Coordinates of C-alpha atoms (C1' of nucleotides) in Angstrom, one line a residue:
Chain A
M151 CA 0.0 0.0 0.0
I152 CA 1.3 3.4 -1.0
Q153 CA 0.9 6.1 1.6
V154 CA 1.3 9.8 1.0
F155 CA 1.0 12.8 3.3
N156 CA -2.1 14.8 2.3
T157 CA -1.9 18.5 3.1
L158 CA -5.7 18.6 3.3
S159 CA -5.8 16.1 6.2
R160 CA -2.3 16.6 7.5
H161 CA -1.9 12.9 7.7
K162 CA -0.5 10.1 5.6
E163 CA -3.2 8.5 3.6
P164 CA -3.4 5.5 1.3
I165 CA -3.3 6.5 -2.4
R166 CA -6.7 6.1 -4.0
S167 CA -7.4 6.4 -7.6
Q168 CA -10.6 7.5 -9.1
T169 CA -10.2 5.2 -12.0
E170 CA -9.0 1.7 -11.2
G171 CA -5.3 1.5 -12.0
V172 CA -5.0 5.1 -13.2
L173 CA -3.6 8.0 -11.3
T174 CA -3.9 11.6 -12.5
I175 CA -1.3 14.1 -11.4
Y176 CA -1.4 17.8 -11.8
V177 CA 1.6 19.8 -10.7
C178 CA 1.6 23.6 -10.8
G179 CA 4.4 24.7 -13.0
V180 CA 6.5 27.8 -13.4
T181 CA 6.0 31.3 -14.6
P182 CA 8.7 31.7 -17.2
Y183 CA 9.7 35.3 -16.6
D184 CA 13.2 34.4 -15.4
D185 CA 15.8 31.7 -15.5
A186 CA 14.8 28.6 -13.5
H187 CA 16.7 28.1 -10.3
I188 CA 17.3 25.1 -8.1
G189 CA 14.1 25.8 -6.2
H190 CA 12.2 25.0 -9.4
A191 CA 14.2 21.8 -9.9
R192 CA 13.0 20.4 -6.6
P193 CA 9.4 19.8 -7.4
A194 CA 10.3 18.6 -10.9
V195 CA 12.7 16.0 -9.5
V196 CA 10.5 15.0 -6.6
W197 CA 7.5 14.5 -8.9
D198 CA 9.7 12.6 -11.4
A199 CA 10.6 10.2 -8.6
I200 CA 7.0 9.9 -7.4
K201 CA 5.8 9.2 -10.9
R202 CA 8.4 6.6 -11.6
H203 CA 7.6 4.9 -8.4
L204 CA 3.9 4.8 -9.0
Q205 CA 4.5 3.4 -12.5
R206 CA 6.7 0.7 -11.0
R207 CA 3.9 -0.1 -8.7
G208 CA 1.7 -0.7 -11.7
Y209 CA -0.3 2.5 -12.0
A210 CA -0.9 4.1 -15.3
V211 CA 0.0 7.7 -14.7
W212 CA -1.4 10.7 -16.5
H213 CA 0.8 13.7 -15.6
V214 CA 0.3 17.3 -16.5
Q215 CA 2.2 20.4 -15.5
N216 CA 1.3 23.9 -16.7
F217 CA 3.3 27.0 -17.8
T218 CA 1.9 30.3 -16.7
D219 CA 3.0 32.1 -19.8
V220 CA 1.1 35.4 -19.2
D221 CA 1.0 37.3 -15.9
D222 CA 1.9 40.6 -14.2
R223 CA 5.6 39.8 -13.8
L224 CA 6.0 38.6 -17.3
I225 CA 4.5 41.8 -18.6
E226 CA 6.7 43.9 -16.3
R227 CA 9.9 42.1 -17.2
S228 CA 9.2 42.0 -20.9
G229 CA 8.8 45.7 -20.8
D230 CA 12.1 46.1 -19.1
L231 CA 13.8 43.9 -21.6
G232 CA 12.1 45.3 -24.7
L233 CA 10.7 41.8 -25.6
S234 CA 7.2 40.7 -26.2
V235 CA 5.6 38.7 -23.4
G236 CA 5.5 35.7 -25.8
E237 CA 9.2 36.0 -26.6
L238 CA 10.3 36.3 -23.0
A239 CA 8.1 33.3 -21.9
Q240 CA 9.3 31.2 -24.8
R241 CA 12.9 31.9 -24.0
H242 CA 12.6 30.7 -20.4
M243 CA 10.3 27.8 -21.3
T244 CA 12.9 26.5 -23.7
S245 CA 15.7 26.7 -21.1
Y246 CA 13.5 25.2 -18.5
L247 CA 12.8 22.2 -20.7
S248 CA 16.5 21.8 -21.4
Y249 CA 17.2 21.8 -17.6
M250 CA 14.5 19.2 -17.1
Q251 CA 16.0 17.0 -19.7
Q252 CA 19.5 17.3 -18.1
L253 CA 18.0 16.4 -14.7
R254 CA 16.7 13.3 -16.4
I255 CA 13.1 14.2 -15.8
D256 CA 10.7 12.0 -17.7
P257 CA 8.5 14.7 -19.2
P258 CA 4.9 15.1 -18.1
H259 CA 2.4 14.0 -20.8
A260 CA 1.6 17.7 -21.4
Y261 CA 3.0 21.1 -20.6
P262 CA -0.2 23.1 -21.3
R263 CA 0.2 26.9 -21.5
V264 CA -2.3 29.5 -20.3
T265 CA -2.3 31.3 -23.7
D266 CA -3.3 28.1 -25.4
N267 CA -6.3 27.6 -23.1
M268 CA -7.9 31.0 -23.2
A269 CA -11.3 29.9 -24.4
G270 CA -11.7 27.3 -21.7
I271 CA -10.6 29.8 -19.0
V272 CA -13.1 32.4 -20.2
D273 CA -15.9 29.8 -20.2
Y274 CA -14.9 28.7 -16.8
I275 CA -15.1 32.2 -15.4
A276 CA -18.4 32.9 -17.2
D277 CA -19.8 29.8 -15.4
L278 CA -18.7 31.1 -12.0
V279 CA -20.3 34.4 -12.8
A280 CA -23.5 32.7 -13.9
K281 CA -23.7 30.6 -10.8
G282 CA -23.2 33.7 -8.6
Y283 CA -19.8 32.9 -7.3
A284 CA -18.1 35.7 -9.1
Y285 CA -18.9 39.3 -10.0
E286 CA -17.6 41.9 -12.5
R287 CA -16.3 45.3 -11.5
A288 CA -15.0 47.6 -14.2
G289 CA -13.8 44.9 -16.5
D290 CA -12.2 42.9 -13.7
V291 CA -13.9 39.7 -12.4
Y292 CA -13.5 38.6 -8.8
F293 CA -14.3 35.4 -7.0
R294 CA -16.5 36.0 -4.0
V295 CA -14.7 34.2 -1.2
S296 CA -17.7 34.4 1.1
S297 CA -19.7 32.2 -1.3
S298 CA -17.3 29.3 -0.7
P299 CA -18.3 27.7 2.6
G300 CA -15.2 25.5 3.0
Y301 CA -12.8 28.3 2.1
G302 CA -9.6 28.0 4.2
K303 CA -9.7 24.2 4.7
L304 CA -6.3 23.6 3.0
S305 CA -4.3 26.4 4.6
G306 CA -6.1 26.5 7.9
R307 CA -7.1 30.1 7.3
T308 CA -10.7 30.0 8.1
G309 CA -11.7 33.2 9.8
A310 CA -12.5 35.9 7.2
E311 CA -10.1 38.3 8.9
Q312 CA -7.3 35.8 8.4
T313 CA -7.6 35.7 4.7
V314 CA -7.2 39.4 4.4
S315 CA -4.0 40.6 3.0
R316 CA -1.8 42.9 5.1
L317 CA -1.4 45.0 2.0
E318 CA -4.2 47.4 1.2
S319 CA -6.2 46.6 -1.8
R320 CA -6.6 49.4 -4.3
T321 CA -9.1 47.5 -6.4
A322 CA -12.8 47.6 -6.5
K323 CA -13.4 44.3 -4.9
D324 CA -16.4 43.9 -2.6
N325 CA -14.3 42.2 0.0
V326 CA -10.5 42.4 0.3
A327 CA -10.3 38.6 0.5
D328 CA -11.9 38.2 -2.9
F329 CA -9.4 37.4 -5.7
A330 CA -9.2 38.1 -9.4
L331 CA -10.4 35.7 -12.0
W332 CA -10.0 38.1 -14.9
K333 CA -8.0 41.3 -15.1
A334 CA -8.9 44.1 -17.5
A335 CA -6.0 45.0 -19.8
R336 CA -4.3 48.3 -19.4
P337 CA -2.9 50.0 -22.5
G338 CA 0.0 48.1 -24.0
E339 CA -0.7 44.9 -22.2
P340 CA -1.4 41.7 -24.0
F341 CA -5.1 40.9 -24.0
W342 CA -7.8 38.4 -25.0
E343 CA -11.5 38.9 -25.7
S344 CA -14.0 38.1 -23.0
P345 CA -17.6 39.0 -22.1
W346 CA -16.2 41.6 -19.6
G347 CA -13.9 43.3 -22.2
V348 CA -10.4 42.6 -23.1
G349 CA -8.0 41.3 -20.5
R350 CA -6.2 38.3 -19.2
P351 CA -6.8 35.6 -16.6
G352 CA -5.9 35.9 -12.9
W353 CA -3.3 33.6 -11.6
H354 CA -5.4 30.8 -10.0
I355 CA -8.1 30.2 -12.6
E356 CA -5.8 28.7 -15.2
C357 CA -5.0 25.7 -13.1
S358 CA -8.7 24.9 -12.4
A359 CA -9.6 25.3 -16.0
I360 CA -6.6 23.5 -17.5
A361 CA -6.7 20.7 -15.0
E362 CA -10.4 20.0 -15.7
D363 CA -9.8 20.2 -19.4
M364 CA -6.9 17.8 -19.4
L365 CA -7.5 15.5 -16.5
G366 CA -11.3 15.4 -16.4
E367 CA -13.3 16.3 -13.3
H368 CA -10.9 14.8 -10.8
I369 CA -7.2 15.0 -9.9
D370 CA -5.8 12.1 -7.8
L371 CA -2.6 13.9 -6.8
H372 CA -2.2 17.7 -6.9
G373 CA 1.2 19.1 -6.3
G374 CA 3.5 22.1 -6.0
G375 CA 5.7 23.9 -3.6
I376 CA 4.4 24.5 -0.1
D377 CA 4.4 28.2 -0.8
L378 CA 1.5 27.6 -3.1
V379 CA -0.8 26.4 -0.3
F380 CA -2.1 29.8 0.2
P381 CA -3.5 31.5 -1.7
H382 CA -3.0 29.6 -4.9
H383 CA -4.3 26.1 -4.0
E384 CA -6.8 27.5 -1.6
N385 CA -8.3 29.6 -4.4
E386 CA -8.1 26.7 -6.8
I387 CA -10.2 24.6 -4.5
A388 CA -12.8 27.3 -4.1
Q389 CA -13.0 27.8 -7.9
T390 CA -13.3 24.1 -8.7
E391 CA -15.8 23.4 -6.0
A392 CA -17.9 26.2 -7.2
H393 CA -17.7 25.1 -10.8
L394 CA -18.1 21.3 -10.3
G395 CA -19.7 21.1 -6.9
R396 CA -17.1 18.6 -5.9
P397 CA -13.5 18.5 -4.6
V398 CA -10.7 19.3 -7.0
A399 CA -8.3 16.7 -5.8
T400 CA -8.1 13.8 -3.4
I401 CA -4.6 14.5 -2.2
F402 CA -2.5 17.6 -2.1
V403 CA 1.2 16.9 -2.0
H404 CA 3.5 19.9 -1.3
N405 CA 7.3 19.8 -1.4
G406 CA 9.4 21.8 1.0
L407 CA 11.3 24.9 -0.3
V408 CA 14.9 25.3 -1.1
T409 CA 16.4 28.1 0.9
L410 CA 19.7 29.9 0.4
G411 CA 21.4 30.2 3.7
D412 CA 18.4 30.9 5.9
V413 CA 16.1 32.7 3.4
K414 CA 13.9 31.2 0.8
M415 CA 15.2 31.2 -2.7
S416 CA 12.9 33.4 -4.7
K417 CA 12.8 35.1 -8.0
S418 CA 11.5 38.3 -6.4
L419 CA 14.4 38.3 -3.9
G420 CA 16.8 37.8 -6.7
N421 CA 18.7 35.2 -4.7
G422 CA 18.0 32.2 -6.9
V423 CA 20.9 29.9 -7.9
S424 CA 20.5 29.5 -11.6
L425 CA 20.3 25.9 -12.8
G426 CA 22.3 26.8 -15.9
E427 CA 25.1 28.2 -13.8
L428 CA 25.0 25.2 -11.6
F429 CA 25.2 22.8 -14.5
E430 CA 28.4 24.4 -15.6
R431 CA 30.0 23.3 -12.4
W432 CA 28.2 20.1 -11.5
D433 CA 26.8 17.1 -13.3
P434 CA 23.0 17.5 -13.2
V435 CA 22.7 14.0 -11.8
V436 CA 24.6 15.2 -8.7
I437 CA 22.0 17.9 -8.3
R438 CA 19.2 15.4 -8.8
T439 CA 20.6 13.1 -6.2
Y440 CA 21.1 16.0 -3.8
L441 CA 17.5 17.0 -4.1
L442 CA 16.4 13.4 -3.4
S443 CA 18.7 13.0 -0.5
A444 CA 16.3 14.7 1.9
H445 CA 12.6 13.9 2.3
Y446 CA 10.6 15.9 -0.2
R447 CA 8.7 17.8 2.5
S448 CA 11.8 18.9 4.5
P449 CA 13.1 22.4 3.8
L450 CA 16.4 22.2 2.1
A451 CA 19.1 24.9 2.8
F452 CA 21.1 24.9 -0.3
E453 CA 24.9 25.0 0.1
E454 CA 27.1 24.3 -2.9
R455 CA 29.4 22.1 -0.9
R456 CA 26.6 19.7 -0.4
L457 CA 26.9 19.0 -4.1
G458 CA 30.6 18.2 -3.6
E459 CA 29.6 15.7 -1.0
W460 CA 27.0 14.0 -3.2
K461 CA 29.4 14.0 -6.1
T462 CA 31.8 11.9 -4.0
A463 CA 29.0 9.6 -2.8
L464 CA 27.7 9.2 -6.3
E465 CA 31.2 8.2 -7.6
R466 CA 31.1 5.3 -5.2
I467 CA 27.8 4.1 -6.7
Q468 CA 28.9 4.6 -10.2
G469 CA 32.3 3.0 -9.6
L470 CA 30.7 -0.1 -8.2
Y471 CA 28.3 -0.2 -11.1
R472 CA 31.2 0.0 -13.6
D473 CA 32.7 -3.1 -11.9
V474 CA 29.5 -5.2 -11.9
E475 CA 27.9 -4.3 -15.2
R476 CA 29.8 -7.2 -16.8
F477 CA 28.0 -9.8 -14.7
E478 CA 25.4 -11.9 -16.5
P479 CA 22.9 -14.0 -14.7
P480 CA 24.5 -16.9 -12.9
S481 CA 23.4 -20.5 -13.5
G482 CA 22.6 -21.1 -9.9
L483 CA 22.6 -19.2 -6.6
P484 CA 24.9 -20.3 -3.8
H485 CA 23.4 -20.7 -0.4
D486 CA 24.6 -17.6 1.4
P487 CA 23.0 -15.0 3.7
A488 CA 24.5 -12.3 1.4
I489 CA 22.5 -13.6 -1.5
V490 CA 19.3 -13.5 0.5
D491 CA 19.9 -9.9 1.5
L492 CA 20.6 -9.0 -2.1
L493 CA 17.4 -10.7 -3.3
N494 CA 15.4 -8.8 -0.7
F495 CA 16.7 -5.4 -1.7
E496 CA 14.1 -4.6 -4.3
A497 CA 11.2 -5.4 -2.1
E498 CA 12.6 -3.3 0.8
F499 CA 13.5 -0.4 -1.5
L500 CA 10.0 -0.3 -2.9
S501 CA 8.4 -0.5 0.5
L502 CA 10.5 2.5 1.6
M503 CA 9.2 4.4 -1.4
D504 CA 5.7 3.3 -0.6
D505 CA 5.9 5.2 2.7
D506 CA 5.4 8.7 1.5
F507 CA 8.1 8.5 -1.2
N508 CA 11.0 8.4 1.3
T509 CA 13.8 8.8 -1.2
A510 CA 16.2 9.7 1.6
K511 CA 15.7 6.3 3.2
A512 CA 15.7 4.5 -0.1
L513 CA 19.0 6.1 -1.0
A514 CA 20.4 5.0 2.4
K515 CA 19.3 1.5 1.5
V516 CA 21.4 1.6 -1.6
F517 CA 24.5 2.4 0.4
E518 CA 23.7 -0.2 2.9
M519 CA 23.2 -2.8 0.1
M520 CA 26.6 -1.8 -1.4
R521 CA 28.5 -2.4 1.8
S522 CA 30.4 -5.6 2.0
V523 CA 29.5 -6.5 -1.6
R524 CA 32.8 -5.7 -3.1
P525 CA 35.0 -8.0 -1.1
L526 CA 32.7 -10.9 -2.1
I527 CA 32.9 -9.9 -5.7
D528 CA 36.7 -9.6 -5.6
A529 CA 36.9 -13.0 -4.0
G530 CA 35.3 -14.4 -7.2
G531 CA 34.0 -17.9 -7.6
A532 CA 30.3 -18.8 -7.8
L533 CA 29.4 -16.6 -4.9
G534 CA 31.3 -13.6 -6.3
H535 CA 29.6 -14.0 -9.6
A536 CA 26.1 -14.2 -8.1
V537 CA 26.8 -11.2 -5.8
G538 CA 28.1 -9.2 -8.7
F539 CA 25.1 -10.0 -10.8
L540 CA 22.6 -9.2 -8.0
T541 CA 24.4 -6.0 -7.2
R542 CA 24.2 -4.9 -10.8
K543 CA 20.5 -5.8 -10.8
N544 CA 19.8 -3.9 -7.5
L545 CA 21.7 -0.8 -8.7
T546 CA 19.7 -0.9 -11.9
Q547 CA 16.5 -1.1 -9.9
A548 CA 17.4 1.8 -7.7
N549 CA 18.4 3.7 -10.8
E550 CA 14.8 3.6 -12.0
I551 CA 14.0 6.2 -9.3
F552 CA 17.3 8.0 -8.9
Q553 CA 18.7 7.9 -12.4
F554 CA 22.2 8.1 -11.0
L555 CA 23.9 5.6 -13.3
P556 CA 25.5 6.8 -16.5
A557 CA 23.0 7.1 -19.3
G558 CA 23.4 4.7 -22.2
T559 CA 26.4 2.5 -22.5
P560 CA 29.0 3.6 -20.0
P561 CA 32.3 4.4 -21.5
T562 CA 34.7 1.7 -20.6
A563 CA 37.8 0.6 -22.3
S564 CA 36.2 -2.5 -23.6
S565 CA 33.3 -0.6 -25.3
E566 CA 35.6 1.9 -27.0
G567 CA 36.2 1.6 -30.7
S568 CA 39.8 2.1 -30.1
S569 CA 39.8 -0.4 -27.3
G570 CA 42.6 -2.5 -28.9
L571 CA 44.9 0.5 -28.9
L572 CA 44.0 1.5 -25.4
Q573 CA 44.5 -2.0 -24.1
G574 CA 47.8 -2.2 -25.9
L575 CA 49.0 1.0 -24.3
L576 CA 47.8 -0.2 -20.9
A577 CA 49.8 -3.4 -21.4
V578 CA 52.9 -1.4 -22.3
R579 CA 52.5 0.6 -19.1
E580 CA 52.2 -2.6 -17.1
Q581 CA 55.3 -3.9 -18.7
A582 CA 57.1 -0.7 -17.9
R583 CA 56.0 -0.8 -14.3
A584 CA 57.1 -4.4 -14.0
E585 CA 60.5 -3.2 -15.2
H586 CA 60.5 -0.3 -12.8
A587 CA 60.6 2.1 -15.7
F588 CA 58.3 4.4 -13.8
R589 CA 59.0 7.6 -15.7
W590 CA 57.8 5.8 -18.9
A591 CA 54.8 4.4 -17.1
D592 CA 53.8 7.8 -15.7
A593 CA 54.2 9.3 -19.2
I594 CA 51.7 6.8 -20.5
R595 CA 49.4 7.6 -17.7
D596 CA 49.6 11.3 -18.6
V597 CA 48.7 10.5 -22.2
F598 CA 45.5 8.7 -21.0
M599 CA 44.7 11.6 -18.7
A600 CA 45.1 14.0 -21.6
H601 CA 42.6 12.0 -23.5
G602 CA 40.1 11.9 -20.7
W603 CA 40.9 8.7 -19.0
K604 CA 42.0 8.1 -15.5
I605 CA 44.0 4.9 -14.8
E606 CA 43.1 3.3 -11.5
D607 CA 45.4 0.5 -10.5
T608 CA 43.2 -2.0 -8.7
P609 CA 44.3 -5.3 -7.2
A610 CA 42.8 -6.9 -10.3
G611 CA 44.9 -4.8 -12.7
P612 CA 44.5 -1.4 -14.2
R613 CA 41.1 0.0 -14.9
L614 CA 40.1 3.0 -17.0
A615 CA 37.6 5.5 -15.8
P616 CA 36.4 8.6 -17.6
V617 CA 37.7 11.9 -16.2
E618 CA 34.7 13.9 -14.9
E619 CA 33.5 16.6 -17.1
H620 CA 32.3 18.6 -14.1
D621 CA 35.3 18.8 -11.9
A622 CA 34.4 21.6 -9.7
T623 CA 36.1 22.5 -6.5
V624 CA 34.3 24.4 -3.9
Chain B
rG188 C1' -0.8 39.5 15.0
rG189 C1' -2.8 34.8 12.5
rC190 C1' -1.7 30.0 10.0
rG191 C1' 2.1 26.1 9.4
rA192 C1' 6.8 23.6 9.7
rC193 C1' 11.3 22.6 12.0
rG194 C1' 15.4 22.1 16.0
rU195 C1' 19.0 14.5 15.8
rA196 C1' 27.1 13.5 15.7
rG197 C1' 32.1 18.4 13.0
rC198 C1' 28.5 19.2 8.6
rC199 C1' 24.0 17.2 5.9
rA200 C1' 20.1 13.9 7.0
rA201 C1' 16.4 9.5 8.1
rG202 C1' 13.7 7.7 12.2
rA203 C1' 7.8 9.6 14.9
rG204 C1' 6.3 4.9 21.6
rG205 C1' 10.8 -0.4 22.4
rU206 C1' 16.3 1.2 23.1
rA207 C1' 19.9 6.2 17.3
rA208 C1' 19.7 4.6 9.1
rG209 C1' 22.7 6.7 5.4
rG210 C1' 26.1 10.4 3.2
rC211 C1' 30.3 13.8 3.7
rA212 C1' 34.3 15.1 6.7
rG213 C1' 37.8 12.9 10.4
rG214 C1' 40.8 8.6 12.6
rG215 C1' 42.9 3.6 12.0
rG216 C1' 44.0 -0.3 8.5
rU217 C1' 44.5 -3.3 3.7
rC218 C1' 46.3 -2.6 -1.3
rU219 C1' 50.2 0.3 -3.8
rG220 C1' 56.8 2.1 -7.3
rC221 C1' 54.3 6.9 -6.7
rA222 C1' 49.7 8.9 -7.3
rA223 C1' 44.7 8.0 -7.6
rA224 C1' 40.9 4.8 -6.8
rA225 C1' 38.8 1.0 -4.1
rC226 C1' 37.8 -1.9 0.2
rC227 C1' 37.5 -3.0 5.7
rC228 C1' 37.0 -1.0 10.8
rC229 C1' 36.1 3.1 14.2
rU230 C1' 33.5 7.9 15.2
rA231 C1' 25.9 10.4 19.2
rU232 C1' 24.8 6.1 26.2
rU233 C1' 21.9 10.2 23.2
rC234 C1' 18.2 13.4 19.9
rC235 C1' 17.4 22.5 21.8
rC236 C1' 15.8 23.3 27.3
rC237 C1' 12.3 22.3 31.5
rG238 C1' 8.3 19.6 33.4
rG239 C1' 4.6 15.5 32.6
rU240 C1' 2.3 10.7 30.7
rU241 C1' 4.3 5.6 30.3
rC242 C1' 7.3 -0.6 32.3
rG243 C1' 9.7 2.2 28.4
rA244 C1' 10.0 8.9 25.1
rA245 C1' 14.4 11.6 20.0
rU246 C1' 9.4 10.0 19.2
rC247 C1' 3.1 11.6 23.0
rC248 C1' 1.3 16.1 26.2
rG249 C1' 2.3 21.1 28.5
rG250 C1' 5.6 25.3 28.9
rG251 C1' 10.0 27.8 27.3
rC252 C1' 14.0 29.2 23.7
rG253 C1' 15.6 29.4 18.7
rU254 C1' 15.1 29.0 13.2
rC255 C1' 12.3 29.0 8.7
rG256 C1' 7.9 29.4 5.5
rC257 C1' 2.9 31.5 4.3
rC258 C1' -0.6 35.6 5.1
rU259 C1' 2.0 40.0 -1.4
rC260 C1' 4.4 37.4 -7.2
rC261 C1' 6.5 32.6 -5.8
rA262 C1' 8.2 25.6 -6.9

RNA sequence: GGCGACGUAGCCAAGAGGUAAGGCAGGGGUCUGCAAAACCCCUAUUCCCCGGUUCGAAUCCGGGCGUCGCCUCCA
């Protein structure tokens, strides 16, 4: 049974699907007015891990994440840069998608954009107006919060006074707690036609409209950063319940925020650590692992040296994998407790993930599994072969969530087209070492290094390892 | 002021009534021409503080202290 912490109930609950065997996931995506930072990578990586786990557990997953490609900030920023809103949004959506690919995110089935869903959004608002949940004032349309009886149930802000912003509202709303569904366009702003005149949608309505359009009338898992709980998700609940007369989602899943030092990483604070910049110094896989090394709900205080630590840790995993990937299934399993442990690994790993997607614990399990395996492999024989194969199998299984193994065929000496030449050179160096011609041996080592190969002299002979592309020192 | 989360080794971080996972760093060792890598072992009598409940508390309750997030665009 898969359990997940539901922000609505503040408890772990078993996952339930509306349609047998199918889970629908809607994650609130980014507003592409600036370069994505590591805080945006977290929900993407977390939901990627969640999705992969659910799929392994046999669910068919339908996963949608939106782009808010028109909003106040986008308009403001595009004016500053002398670009159109569309150009600015496209630029950052493109780089975002590239970052996601580098983080080995399995793409959502759709990345719907607000500007592609205007008709549905307008219809949605019109329905809320018709049903008496919303009202128009001078070309703006507002949602009447007092018409939503359960308002505040997600965030715990129930009293009307608690929902009032500290900032004074300068709009014509009937009540300060009411929020905009449609904003009249001011001169120079991008606009769309509507029954209330030209304008653009408010921030919250897009998710209700797009989610219903793409997922049907029910979302099994609805996600985003914990900073979206109020007002965004609270308002989304109000809109959808008013429109459909039923809850928007069974379970709300919110990831903790990435902070820089002690303060939240935020575009408006300008303290975001750009993913593009980070990728110049670190393998994206290191960042992915780092983001999965803590539980998804914990706050994460970003420090770059954490990446150095996980790079080191990851090299142990990848190094072991390089050494076991040659093992094929053995013809029989020796009777040994180590074999039993290795056979149990997958079931234990999966059950750790079942418990609220505890990637931190699952990752710990990988390191635990790795311990003591290498001496058995090095000892060889039937046991060594079986252990080697099962280790390979287990790392491959963990990799389905973590994606920490080299993609594609790992570059090893044997898989290189020039392997004959490389092996020949290695043999020459071994000969030189045997003859104590160390200057000659070291010169050969330097040649390998210059071509991107590190020679590691193991008890079983020399081994080639690729020199890291991202060799950052912090 | 209101709502919510958190405080575990040098650092990071799991654990949420049954006697402290894992990673990094550090120490010791094996291997080694050197270097690198790898491997093995060790490193919290104790979980912010003070009370309480319990046979038993890092875990539950009450009260402090401290930190962060939301209440305004935010992943």
